[in-house]
Short mmCIF file of C-alpha atoms in Angstrom, two decimals:
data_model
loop_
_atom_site.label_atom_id
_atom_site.label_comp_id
_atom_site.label_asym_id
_atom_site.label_seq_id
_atom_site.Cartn_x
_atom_site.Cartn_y
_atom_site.Cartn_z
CA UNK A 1 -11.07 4.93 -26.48
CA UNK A 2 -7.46 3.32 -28.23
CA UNK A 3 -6.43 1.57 -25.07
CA UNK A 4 -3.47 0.32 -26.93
CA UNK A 5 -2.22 3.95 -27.48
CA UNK A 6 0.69 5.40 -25.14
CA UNK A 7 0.10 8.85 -25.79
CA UNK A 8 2.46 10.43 -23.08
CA UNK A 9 5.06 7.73 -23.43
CA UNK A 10 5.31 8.17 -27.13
CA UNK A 11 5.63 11.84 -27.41
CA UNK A 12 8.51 11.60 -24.99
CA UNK A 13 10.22 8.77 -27.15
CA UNK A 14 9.50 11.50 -30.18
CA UNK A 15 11.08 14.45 -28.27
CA UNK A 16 13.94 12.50 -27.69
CA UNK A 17 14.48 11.16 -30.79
CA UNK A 18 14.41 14.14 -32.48
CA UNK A 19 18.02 15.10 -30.47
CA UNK A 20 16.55 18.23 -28.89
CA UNK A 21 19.51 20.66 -27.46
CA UNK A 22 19.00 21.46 -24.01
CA UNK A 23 19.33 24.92 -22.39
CA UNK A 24 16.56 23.68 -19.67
CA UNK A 25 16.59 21.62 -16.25
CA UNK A 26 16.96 18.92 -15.56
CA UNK A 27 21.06 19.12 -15.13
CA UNK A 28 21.53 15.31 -16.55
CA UNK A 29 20.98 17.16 -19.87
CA UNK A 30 19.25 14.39 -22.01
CA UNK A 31 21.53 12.01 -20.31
CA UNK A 32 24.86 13.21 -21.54
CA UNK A 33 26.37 14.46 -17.96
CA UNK A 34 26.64 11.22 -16.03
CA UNK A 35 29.28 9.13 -14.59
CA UNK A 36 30.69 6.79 -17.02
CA UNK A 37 29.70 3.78 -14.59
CA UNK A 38 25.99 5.05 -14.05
CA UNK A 39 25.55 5.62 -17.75
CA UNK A 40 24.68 1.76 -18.81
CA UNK A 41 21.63 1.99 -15.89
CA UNK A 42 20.66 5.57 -16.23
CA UNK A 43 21.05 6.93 -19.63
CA UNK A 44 18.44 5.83 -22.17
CA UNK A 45 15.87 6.78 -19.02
CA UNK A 46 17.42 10.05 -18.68
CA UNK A 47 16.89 10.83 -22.17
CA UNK A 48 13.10 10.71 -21.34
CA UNK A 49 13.78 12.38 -18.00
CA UNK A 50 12.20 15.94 -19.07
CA UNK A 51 10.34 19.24 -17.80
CA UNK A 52 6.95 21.15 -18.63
CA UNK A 53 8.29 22.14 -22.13
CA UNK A 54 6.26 23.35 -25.29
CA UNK A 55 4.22 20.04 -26.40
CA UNK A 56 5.11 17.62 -23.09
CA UNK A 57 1.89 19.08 -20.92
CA UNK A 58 2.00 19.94 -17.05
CA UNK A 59 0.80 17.41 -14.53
CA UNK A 60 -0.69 20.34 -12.18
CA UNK A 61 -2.44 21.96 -15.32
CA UNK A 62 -2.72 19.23 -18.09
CA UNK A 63 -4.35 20.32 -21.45
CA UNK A 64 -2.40 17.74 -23.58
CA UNK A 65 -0.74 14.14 -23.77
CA UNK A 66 -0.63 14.06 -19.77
CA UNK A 67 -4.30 14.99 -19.84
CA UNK A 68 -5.10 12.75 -22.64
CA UNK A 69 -2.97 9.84 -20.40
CA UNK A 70 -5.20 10.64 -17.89
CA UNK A 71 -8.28 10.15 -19.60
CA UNK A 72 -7.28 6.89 -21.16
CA UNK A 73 -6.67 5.82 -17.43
CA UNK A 74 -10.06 6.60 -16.23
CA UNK A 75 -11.72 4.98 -19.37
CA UNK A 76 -10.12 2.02 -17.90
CA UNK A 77 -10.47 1.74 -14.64
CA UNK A 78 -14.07 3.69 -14.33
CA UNK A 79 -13.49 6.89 -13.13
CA UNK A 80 -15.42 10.16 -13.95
CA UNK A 81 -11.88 11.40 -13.75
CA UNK A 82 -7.55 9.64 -13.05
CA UNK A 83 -4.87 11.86 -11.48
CA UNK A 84 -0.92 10.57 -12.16
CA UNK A 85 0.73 10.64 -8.88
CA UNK A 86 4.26 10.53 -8.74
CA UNK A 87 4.26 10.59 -4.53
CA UNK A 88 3.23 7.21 -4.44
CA UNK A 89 -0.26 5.87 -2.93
CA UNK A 90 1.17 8.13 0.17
CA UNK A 91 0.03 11.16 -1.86
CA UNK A 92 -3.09 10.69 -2.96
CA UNK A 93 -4.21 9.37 0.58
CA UNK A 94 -3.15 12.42 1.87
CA UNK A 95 -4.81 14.22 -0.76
CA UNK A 96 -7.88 12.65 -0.53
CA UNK A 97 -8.14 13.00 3.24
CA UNK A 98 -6.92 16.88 2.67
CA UNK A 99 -9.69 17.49 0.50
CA UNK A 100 -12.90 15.97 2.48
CA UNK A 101 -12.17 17.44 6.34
CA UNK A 102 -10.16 20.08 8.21
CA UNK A 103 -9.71 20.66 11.85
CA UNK A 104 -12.24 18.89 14.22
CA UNK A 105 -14.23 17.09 11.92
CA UNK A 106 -15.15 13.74 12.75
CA UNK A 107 -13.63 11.00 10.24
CA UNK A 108 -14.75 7.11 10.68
CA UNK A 109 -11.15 5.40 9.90
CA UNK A 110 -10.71 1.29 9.47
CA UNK A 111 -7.98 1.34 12.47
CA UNK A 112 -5.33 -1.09 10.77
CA UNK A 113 -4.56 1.01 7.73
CA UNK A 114 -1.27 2.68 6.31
CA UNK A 115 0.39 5.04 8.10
CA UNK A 116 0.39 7.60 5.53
CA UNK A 117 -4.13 7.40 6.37
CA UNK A 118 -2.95 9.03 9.91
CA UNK A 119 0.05 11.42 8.25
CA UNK A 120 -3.22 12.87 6.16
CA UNK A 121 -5.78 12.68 9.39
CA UNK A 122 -2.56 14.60 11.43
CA UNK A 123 -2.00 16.55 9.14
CA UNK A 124 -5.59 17.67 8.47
CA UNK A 125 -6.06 18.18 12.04
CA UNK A 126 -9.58 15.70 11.97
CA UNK A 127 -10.83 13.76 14.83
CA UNK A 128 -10.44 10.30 13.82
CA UNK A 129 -13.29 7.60 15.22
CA UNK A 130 -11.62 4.44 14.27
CA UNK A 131 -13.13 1.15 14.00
CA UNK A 132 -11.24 -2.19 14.43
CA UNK A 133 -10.36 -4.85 12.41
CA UNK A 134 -11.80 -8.11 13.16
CA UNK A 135 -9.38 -11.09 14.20
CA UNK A 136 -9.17 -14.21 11.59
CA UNK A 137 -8.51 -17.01 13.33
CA UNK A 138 -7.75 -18.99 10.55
CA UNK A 139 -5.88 -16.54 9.26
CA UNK A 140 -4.27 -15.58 12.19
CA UNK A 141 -4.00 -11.70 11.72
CA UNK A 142 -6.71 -9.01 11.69
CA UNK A 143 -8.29 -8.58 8.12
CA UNK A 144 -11.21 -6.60 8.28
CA UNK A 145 -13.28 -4.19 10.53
CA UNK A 146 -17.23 -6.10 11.32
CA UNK A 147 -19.74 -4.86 9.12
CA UNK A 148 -21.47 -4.22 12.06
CA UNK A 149 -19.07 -2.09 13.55
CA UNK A 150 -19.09 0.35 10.88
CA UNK A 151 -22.66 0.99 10.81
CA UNK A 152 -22.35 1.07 14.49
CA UNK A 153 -19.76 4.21 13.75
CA UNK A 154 -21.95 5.32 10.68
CA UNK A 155 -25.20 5.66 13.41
CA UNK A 156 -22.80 7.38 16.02
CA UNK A 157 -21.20 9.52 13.99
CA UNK A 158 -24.15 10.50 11.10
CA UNK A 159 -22.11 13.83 10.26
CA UNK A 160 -18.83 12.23 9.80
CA UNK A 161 -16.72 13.60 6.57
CA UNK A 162 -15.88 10.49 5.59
CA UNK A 163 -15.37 6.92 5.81
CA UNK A 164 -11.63 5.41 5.29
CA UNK A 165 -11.31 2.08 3.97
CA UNK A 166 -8.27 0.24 3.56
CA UNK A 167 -9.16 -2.92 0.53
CA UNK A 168 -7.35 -5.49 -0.35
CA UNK A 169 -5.30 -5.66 2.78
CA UNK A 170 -1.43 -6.23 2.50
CA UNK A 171 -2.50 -10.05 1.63
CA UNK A 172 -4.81 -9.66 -0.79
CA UNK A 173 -8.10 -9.89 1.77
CA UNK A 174 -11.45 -8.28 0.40
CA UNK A 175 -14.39 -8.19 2.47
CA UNK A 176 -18.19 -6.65 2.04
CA UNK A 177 -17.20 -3.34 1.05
CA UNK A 178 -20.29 -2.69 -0.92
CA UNK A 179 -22.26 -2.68 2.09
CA UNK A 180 -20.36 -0.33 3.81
CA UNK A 181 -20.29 2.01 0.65
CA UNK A 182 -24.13 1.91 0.42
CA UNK A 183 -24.20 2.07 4.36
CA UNK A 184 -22.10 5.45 4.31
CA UNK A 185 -23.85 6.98 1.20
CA UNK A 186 -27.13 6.34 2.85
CA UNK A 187 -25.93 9.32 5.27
CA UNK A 188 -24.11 11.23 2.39
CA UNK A 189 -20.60 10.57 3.86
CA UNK A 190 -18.50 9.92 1.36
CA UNK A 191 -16.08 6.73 0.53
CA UNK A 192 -11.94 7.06 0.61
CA UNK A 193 -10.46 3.93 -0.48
CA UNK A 194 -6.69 2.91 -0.06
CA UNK A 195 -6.78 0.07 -2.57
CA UNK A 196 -2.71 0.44 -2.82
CA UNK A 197 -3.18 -3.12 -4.19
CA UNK A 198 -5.71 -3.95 -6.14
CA UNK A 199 -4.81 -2.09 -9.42
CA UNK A 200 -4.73 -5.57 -11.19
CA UNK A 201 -8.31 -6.43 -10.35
CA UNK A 202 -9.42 -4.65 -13.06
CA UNK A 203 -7.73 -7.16 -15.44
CA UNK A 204 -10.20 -10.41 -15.16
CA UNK A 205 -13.62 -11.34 -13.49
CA UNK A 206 -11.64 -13.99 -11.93
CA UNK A 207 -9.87 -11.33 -9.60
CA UNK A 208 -12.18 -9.35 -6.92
CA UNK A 209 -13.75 -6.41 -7.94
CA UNK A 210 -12.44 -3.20 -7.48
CA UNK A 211 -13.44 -0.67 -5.00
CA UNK A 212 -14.13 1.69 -7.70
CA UNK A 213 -16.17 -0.75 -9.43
CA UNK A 214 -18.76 -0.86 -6.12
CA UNK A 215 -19.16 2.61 -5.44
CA UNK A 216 -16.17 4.17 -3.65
CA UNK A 217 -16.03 7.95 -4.27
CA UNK A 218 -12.03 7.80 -4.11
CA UNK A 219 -10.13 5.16 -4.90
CA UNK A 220 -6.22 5.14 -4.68
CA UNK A 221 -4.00 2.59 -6.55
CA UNK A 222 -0.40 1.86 -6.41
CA UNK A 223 0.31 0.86 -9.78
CA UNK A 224 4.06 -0.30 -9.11
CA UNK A 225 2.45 -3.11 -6.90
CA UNK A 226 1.44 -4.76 -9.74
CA UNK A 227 1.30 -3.25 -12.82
CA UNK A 228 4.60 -2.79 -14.61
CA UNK A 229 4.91 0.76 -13.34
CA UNK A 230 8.15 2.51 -11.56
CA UNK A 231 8.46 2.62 -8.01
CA UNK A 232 5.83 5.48 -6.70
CA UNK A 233 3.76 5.47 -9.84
CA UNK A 234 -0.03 5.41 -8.64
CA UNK A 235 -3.20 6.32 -9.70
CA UNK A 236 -5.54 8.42 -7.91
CA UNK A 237 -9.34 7.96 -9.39
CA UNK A 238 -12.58 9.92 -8.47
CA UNK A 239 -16.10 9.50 -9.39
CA UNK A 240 -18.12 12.48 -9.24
CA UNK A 241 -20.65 13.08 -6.51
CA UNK A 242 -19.47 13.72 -2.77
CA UNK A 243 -16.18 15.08 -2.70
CA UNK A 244 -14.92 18.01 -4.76
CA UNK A 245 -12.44 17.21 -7.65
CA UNK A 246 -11.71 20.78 -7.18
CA UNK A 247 -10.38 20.46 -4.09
CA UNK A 248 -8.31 17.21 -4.63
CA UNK A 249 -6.63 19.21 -7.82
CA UNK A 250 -5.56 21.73 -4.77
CA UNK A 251 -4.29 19.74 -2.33
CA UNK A 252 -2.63 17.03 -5.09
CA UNK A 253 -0.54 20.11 -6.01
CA UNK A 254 0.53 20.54 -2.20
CA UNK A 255 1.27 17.36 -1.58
CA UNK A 256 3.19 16.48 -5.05
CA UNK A 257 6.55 18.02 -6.23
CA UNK A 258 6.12 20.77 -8.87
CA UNK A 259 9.18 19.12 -10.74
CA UNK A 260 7.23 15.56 -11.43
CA UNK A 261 8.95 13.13 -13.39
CA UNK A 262 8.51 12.56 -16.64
CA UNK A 263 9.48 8.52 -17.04
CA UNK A 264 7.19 7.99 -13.92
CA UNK A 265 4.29 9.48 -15.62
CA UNK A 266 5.44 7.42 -18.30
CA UNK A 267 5.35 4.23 -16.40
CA UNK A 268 1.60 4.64 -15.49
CA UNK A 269 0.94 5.78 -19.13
CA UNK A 270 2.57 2.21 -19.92
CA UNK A 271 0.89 0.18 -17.14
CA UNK A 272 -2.59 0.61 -18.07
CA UNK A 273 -2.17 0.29 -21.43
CA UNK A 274 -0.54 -2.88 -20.28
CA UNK A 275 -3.38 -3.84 -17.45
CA UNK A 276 -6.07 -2.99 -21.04
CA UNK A 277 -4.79 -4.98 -23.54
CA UNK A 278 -4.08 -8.01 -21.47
CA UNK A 279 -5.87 -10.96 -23.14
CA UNK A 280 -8.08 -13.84 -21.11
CA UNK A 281 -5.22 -16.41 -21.90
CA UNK A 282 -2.64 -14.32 -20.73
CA UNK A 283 -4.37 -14.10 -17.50
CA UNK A 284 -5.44 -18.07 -17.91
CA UNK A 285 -2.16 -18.84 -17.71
CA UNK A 286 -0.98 -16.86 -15.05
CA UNK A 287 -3.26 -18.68 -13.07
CA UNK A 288 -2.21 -21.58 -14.15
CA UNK A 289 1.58 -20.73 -13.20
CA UNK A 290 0.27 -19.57 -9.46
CA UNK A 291 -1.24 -23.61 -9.23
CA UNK A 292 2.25 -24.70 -10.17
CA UNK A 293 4.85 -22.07 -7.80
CA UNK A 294 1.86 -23.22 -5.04
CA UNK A 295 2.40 -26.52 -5.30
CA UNK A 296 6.21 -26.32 -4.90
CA UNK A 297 6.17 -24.25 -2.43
CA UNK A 298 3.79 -26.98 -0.56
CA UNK A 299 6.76 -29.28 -0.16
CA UNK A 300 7.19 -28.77 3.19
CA UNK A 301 6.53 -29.74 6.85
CA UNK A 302 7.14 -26.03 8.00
CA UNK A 303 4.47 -24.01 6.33
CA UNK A 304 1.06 -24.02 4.61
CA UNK A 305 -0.37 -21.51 2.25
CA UNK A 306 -3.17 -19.72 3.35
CA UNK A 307 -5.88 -18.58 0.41
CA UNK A 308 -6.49 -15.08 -0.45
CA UNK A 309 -9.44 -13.27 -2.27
CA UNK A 310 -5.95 -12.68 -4.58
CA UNK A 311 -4.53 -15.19 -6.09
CA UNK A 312 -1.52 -13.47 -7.16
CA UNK A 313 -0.90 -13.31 -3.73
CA UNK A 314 0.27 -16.43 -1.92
CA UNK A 315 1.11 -16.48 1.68
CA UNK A 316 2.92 -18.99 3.60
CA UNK A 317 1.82 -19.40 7.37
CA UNK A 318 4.74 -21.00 9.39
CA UNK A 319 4.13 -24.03 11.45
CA UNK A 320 5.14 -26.19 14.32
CA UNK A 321 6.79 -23.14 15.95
CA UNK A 322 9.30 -22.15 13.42
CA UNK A 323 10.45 -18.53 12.38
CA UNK A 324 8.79 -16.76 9.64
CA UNK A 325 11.60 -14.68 9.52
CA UNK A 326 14.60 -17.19 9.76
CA UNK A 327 12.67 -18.72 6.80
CA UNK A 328 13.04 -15.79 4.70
CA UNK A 329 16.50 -15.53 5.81
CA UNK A 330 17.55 -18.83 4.30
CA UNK A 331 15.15 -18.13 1.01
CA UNK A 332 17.15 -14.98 0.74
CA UNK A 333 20.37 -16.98 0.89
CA UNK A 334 19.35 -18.90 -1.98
CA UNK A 335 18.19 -15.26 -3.89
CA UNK A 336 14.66 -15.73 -3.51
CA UNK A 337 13.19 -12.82 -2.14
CA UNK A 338 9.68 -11.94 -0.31
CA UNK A 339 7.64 -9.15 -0.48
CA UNK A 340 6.77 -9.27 3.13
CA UNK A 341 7.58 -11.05 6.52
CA UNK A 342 5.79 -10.82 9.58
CA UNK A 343 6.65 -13.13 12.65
CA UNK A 344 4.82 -15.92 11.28
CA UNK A 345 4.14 -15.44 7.96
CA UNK A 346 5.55 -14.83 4.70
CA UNK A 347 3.87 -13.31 2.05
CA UNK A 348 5.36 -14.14 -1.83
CA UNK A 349 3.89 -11.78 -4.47
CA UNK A 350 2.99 -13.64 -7.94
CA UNK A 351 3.55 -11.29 -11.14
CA UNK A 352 1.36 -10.39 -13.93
CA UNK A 353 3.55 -13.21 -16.11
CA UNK A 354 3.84 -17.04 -15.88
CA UNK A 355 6.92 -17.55 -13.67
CA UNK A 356 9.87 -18.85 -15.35
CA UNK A 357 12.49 -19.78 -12.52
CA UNK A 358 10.78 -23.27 -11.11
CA UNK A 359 13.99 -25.79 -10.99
CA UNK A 360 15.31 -22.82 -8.68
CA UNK A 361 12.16 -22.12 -6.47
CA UNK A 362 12.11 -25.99 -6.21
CA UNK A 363 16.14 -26.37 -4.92
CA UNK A 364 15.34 -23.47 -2.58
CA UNK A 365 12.20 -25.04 -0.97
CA UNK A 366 14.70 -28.36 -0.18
CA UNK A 367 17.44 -26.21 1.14
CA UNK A 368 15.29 -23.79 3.02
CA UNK A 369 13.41 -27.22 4.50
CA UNK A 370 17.12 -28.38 5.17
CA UNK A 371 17.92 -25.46 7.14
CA UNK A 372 14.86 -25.37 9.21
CA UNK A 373 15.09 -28.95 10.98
CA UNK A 374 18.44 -27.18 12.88
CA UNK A 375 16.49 -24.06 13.83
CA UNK A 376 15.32 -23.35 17.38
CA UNK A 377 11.05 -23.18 17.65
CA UNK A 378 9.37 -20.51 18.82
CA UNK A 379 6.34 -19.54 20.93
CA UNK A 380 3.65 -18.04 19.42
CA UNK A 381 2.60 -14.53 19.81
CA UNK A 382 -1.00 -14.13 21.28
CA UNK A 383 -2.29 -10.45 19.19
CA UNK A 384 -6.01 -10.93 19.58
CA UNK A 385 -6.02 -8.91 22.09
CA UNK A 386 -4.93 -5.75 20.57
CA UNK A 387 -7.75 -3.63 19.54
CA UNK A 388 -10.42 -4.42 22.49
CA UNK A 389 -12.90 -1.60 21.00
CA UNK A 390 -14.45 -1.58 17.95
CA UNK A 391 -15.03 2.08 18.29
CA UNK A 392 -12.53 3.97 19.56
CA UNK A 393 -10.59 7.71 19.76
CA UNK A 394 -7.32 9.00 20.28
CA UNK A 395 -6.64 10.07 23.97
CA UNK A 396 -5.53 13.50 22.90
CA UNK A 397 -6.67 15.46 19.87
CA UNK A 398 -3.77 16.40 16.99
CA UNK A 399 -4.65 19.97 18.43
CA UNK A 400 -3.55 18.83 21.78
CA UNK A 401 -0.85 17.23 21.24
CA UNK A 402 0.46 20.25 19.33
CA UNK A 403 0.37 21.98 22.76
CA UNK A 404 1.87 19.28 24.85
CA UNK A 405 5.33 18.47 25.79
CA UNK A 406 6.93 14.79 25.76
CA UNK A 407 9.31 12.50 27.84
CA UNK A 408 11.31 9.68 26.47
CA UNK A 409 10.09 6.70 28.75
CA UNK A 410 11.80 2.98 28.70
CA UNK A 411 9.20 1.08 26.68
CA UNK A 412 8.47 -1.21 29.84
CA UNK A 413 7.06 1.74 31.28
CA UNK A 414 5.13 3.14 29.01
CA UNK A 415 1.57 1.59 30.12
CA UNK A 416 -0.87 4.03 30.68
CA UNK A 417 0.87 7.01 29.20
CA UNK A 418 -0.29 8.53 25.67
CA UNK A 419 1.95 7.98 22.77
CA UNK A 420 3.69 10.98 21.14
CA UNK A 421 4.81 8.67 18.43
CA UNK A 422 3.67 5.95 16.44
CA UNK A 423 5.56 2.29 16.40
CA UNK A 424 4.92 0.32 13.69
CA UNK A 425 6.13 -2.41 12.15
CA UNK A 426 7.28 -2.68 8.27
CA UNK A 427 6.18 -3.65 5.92
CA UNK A 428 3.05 -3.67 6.22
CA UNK A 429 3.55 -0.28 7.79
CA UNK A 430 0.21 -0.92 9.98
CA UNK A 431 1.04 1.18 13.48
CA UNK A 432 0.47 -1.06 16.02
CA UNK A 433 0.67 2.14 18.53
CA UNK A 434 -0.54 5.45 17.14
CA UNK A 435 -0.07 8.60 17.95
CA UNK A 436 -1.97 10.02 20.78
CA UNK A 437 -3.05 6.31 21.01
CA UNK A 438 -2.93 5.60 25.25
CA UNK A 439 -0.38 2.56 25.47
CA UNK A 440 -1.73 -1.08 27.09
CA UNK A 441 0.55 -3.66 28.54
CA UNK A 442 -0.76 -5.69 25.48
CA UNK A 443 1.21 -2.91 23.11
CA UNK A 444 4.32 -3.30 24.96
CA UNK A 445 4.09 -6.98 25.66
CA UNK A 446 3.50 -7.62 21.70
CA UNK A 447 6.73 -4.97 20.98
CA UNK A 448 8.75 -7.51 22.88
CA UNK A 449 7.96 -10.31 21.00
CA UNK A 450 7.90 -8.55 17.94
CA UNK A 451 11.69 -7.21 18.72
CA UNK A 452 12.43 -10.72 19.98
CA UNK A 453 11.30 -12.67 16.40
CA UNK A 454 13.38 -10.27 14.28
CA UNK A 455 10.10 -7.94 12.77
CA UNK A 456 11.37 -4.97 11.30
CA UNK A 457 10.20 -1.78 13.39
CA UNK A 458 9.86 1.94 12.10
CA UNK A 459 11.46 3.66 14.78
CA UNK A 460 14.80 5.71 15.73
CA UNK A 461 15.77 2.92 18.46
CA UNK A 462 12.77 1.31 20.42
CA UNK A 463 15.63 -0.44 22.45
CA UNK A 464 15.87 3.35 24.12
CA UNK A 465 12.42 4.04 24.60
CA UNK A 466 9.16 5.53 23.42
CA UNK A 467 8.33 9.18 23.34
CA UNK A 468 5.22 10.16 25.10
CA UNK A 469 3.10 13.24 26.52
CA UNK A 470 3.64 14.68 29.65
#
């Protein structure tokens, strides 16, 4: 197929260059109504900004250049067949959790995944089994769940709807997910795959493979994480076999606006015509450019980069007791900005180009090495402890806790009771309590330190207390 083609992109550049008068939504009008400050940013992608008119196809019912888009996408990545979604990776997880169970039915999920995996299982109404992740020591995090512990689940739970898989983690961490594909389809249970960021693994043998690639039956990808899409472009891809493309189509249309937009379709349209016709030296010397930011960034007492399955994905793990996020603070002062802190780690995100600002990174690294000498140590947080169970289940079902009333509790008192909320910190937006999760001493004990370090919590004020069940 003409990978180099933008077939959706291109007919909206020809729509709008052929100065089409607008008696239609959206209310921008081509791009002419707009504040005279906005219209430097905003206008030449308003005049792309369009609606389902004669020749631009519908993303709920596509028969032409969307459709065609589509198809170019799945060429690419391997799909029997790519869906555009303009919710972000959030919708197609819901989608493709929507599509597979429904009230009651038993769904093996990897425990530390996004919280938009337990918005779908909620909202589904499924009974989750989840497995836990394992705890890297030398990482020091939880990556993966045991391979063990899924066929363990797989054995328990032979009728389950599905298995969940989160892959790459936040940090770029693979694992033996082929096993656990073949594992599952050995008992027909399908494969859901939130693989948010791996869309550039498609681009060289020297990246890990993509889900897709080893057998998943879903697979969702956020293309803004890497490709050069907008913010909430994604792909979601299928492969015929175990879960009905019919009933993703449905539930995609629930889930997604009926008014999608036009220049983020475009953006995906872009991207993998991008991701297809990137050459072996291209990526050669992105490589190349990861060795060199690595090696300045190594110029330090205070942290050491930890390897990832990703290259493009470089973490720095803090040592001898200093702040992962006072560091980012002071890398922030000199306008060099993360993707990610956590209390001890930082995690900078290489792009798909040779970076270009190195005298800057390098006068940043001094400074931020400066600053750290001054700064107060701190203890490290002991998290091993979190998920005791490899298999476990919510205390109440999302039936029951429909049904139930809740009490706001101070946090410190919260051990023992069952969560009517999640808490979770972001990014990576992993809950570290779920919902209808029962709450351990070890929960509330890791909140405090959490709060204490500065980590970013999802949540209307922890400081006032945690909603749980009566």
């Amino acid at each position: 197929m003409k990978q180099r083609s933008m077939p959706l992109f291109d007919k909206l550049i020809q729509f709008s260059e052929s100065s089409p008068v607008s008696f239609h939504v959206p209310g921008h009008k081509n791009g002419e109504i707009i504040p005279d400050r906005a219209k430097k940013y905003l206008q030449e992608i308003m005049a792309i900004d369009m609606t389902e008119l004669t020749g631009l196809d519908d993303l709920h019912a596509p028969h032409g250049v969307i459709a065609e888009a589509q198809s170019l996408a799945a060429d690419y990545f391997g799909a029997d067949h790519t869906y555009f979604l303009v919710g972000g990776s959030t919708a197609g997880n819901l989608a493709m959790i929507l599509s597979v169970c429904t009230s009651g039915d038993e769904v093996i999920v990897q425990r530390n995944a996004h919280k938009s995996i337990f918005n779908g299982l909620e909202l589904s109404g499924a009974s989750p089994v989840f497995i836990a992740p394992e705890f890297d020591e030398t990482a020091n995090r939880y990556t993966a769940p045991a391979l063990q512990s899924v066929k363990k689940a797989i054995e328990t739970y032979p009728d389950a709807k599905a298995l969940i898989l989160t892959y790459p983690d936040y940090f770029g961490t693979t694992y033996d997910i082929k096993t656990m594909i073949e594992l599952a389809h050995a008992y027909n249970i399908p494969v859901l795959v939130d693989e948010a960021h791996g869309v550039h693994f498609s681009v060289s043998d020297q990246l890990p493979e993509s889900a897709l690639e080893l057998g998943a039956d879903v697979v969702v990808h956020s293309a803004h994480k890497m490709a050069p899409a907008m913010t909430m472009a994604s792909y979601l891809h299928w492969k015929d076999g175990l879960v009905s493309r019919e009933s993703l189509s449905h539930y995609l249309q629930m889930v997604q606006s009926s008014s999608p937009s036009y220049p983020l379709m475009a953006s995906l349209d872009i991207a993998r015509q991008f991701l297809a016709t990137m050459k072996t030296e291209e990526v050669n010397k992105i490589l190349v450019s990861v060795e060199q930011v690595s090696h300045i960034l190594q110029a330090t007492d205070y942290w050491e980069i930890h390897p990832s399955n990703d290259p493009l994905k470089i973490t720095l793990q803090m040592k001898k007791g200093k702040s992962a996020k006072a560091t980012a603070d002071f890398f922030e002062e000199e306008g060099i900005h993360p993707e990610l802190v956590t209390y001890k780690q930082l995690l900078l995100v290489h792009g798909l180009a040779p970076f270009k600002n190195t005298s800057r990174l390098k006068k940043a690294v001094k400074h931020v090495n400066e600053r750290l000498k001054n700064t107060v140590n701190h203890a490290t947080i002991e998290e091993g402890s979190l998920f005791p169970e490899p298999i476990q289940q919510l205390a109440h079902s999302y039936q029951e806790m429909r049904r139930r009333s809740t009490i706001n509790l101070p946090i410190h008192q919260a051990s023992g009771h069952v969560a009517a909320e999640a808490v979770i910190p972001y990014p990576p937006g992993i809950p570290l309590i779920l919902k209808g999760e029962r709450i351990t001493e070890t929960h509330i004990e890791m909140i405090g330190q959490l709060m204490q370090q500065g980590v970013t919590i999802q949540h209307d004020n922890i400081h006032d207390g945690i909603r749980v069940f009566k």
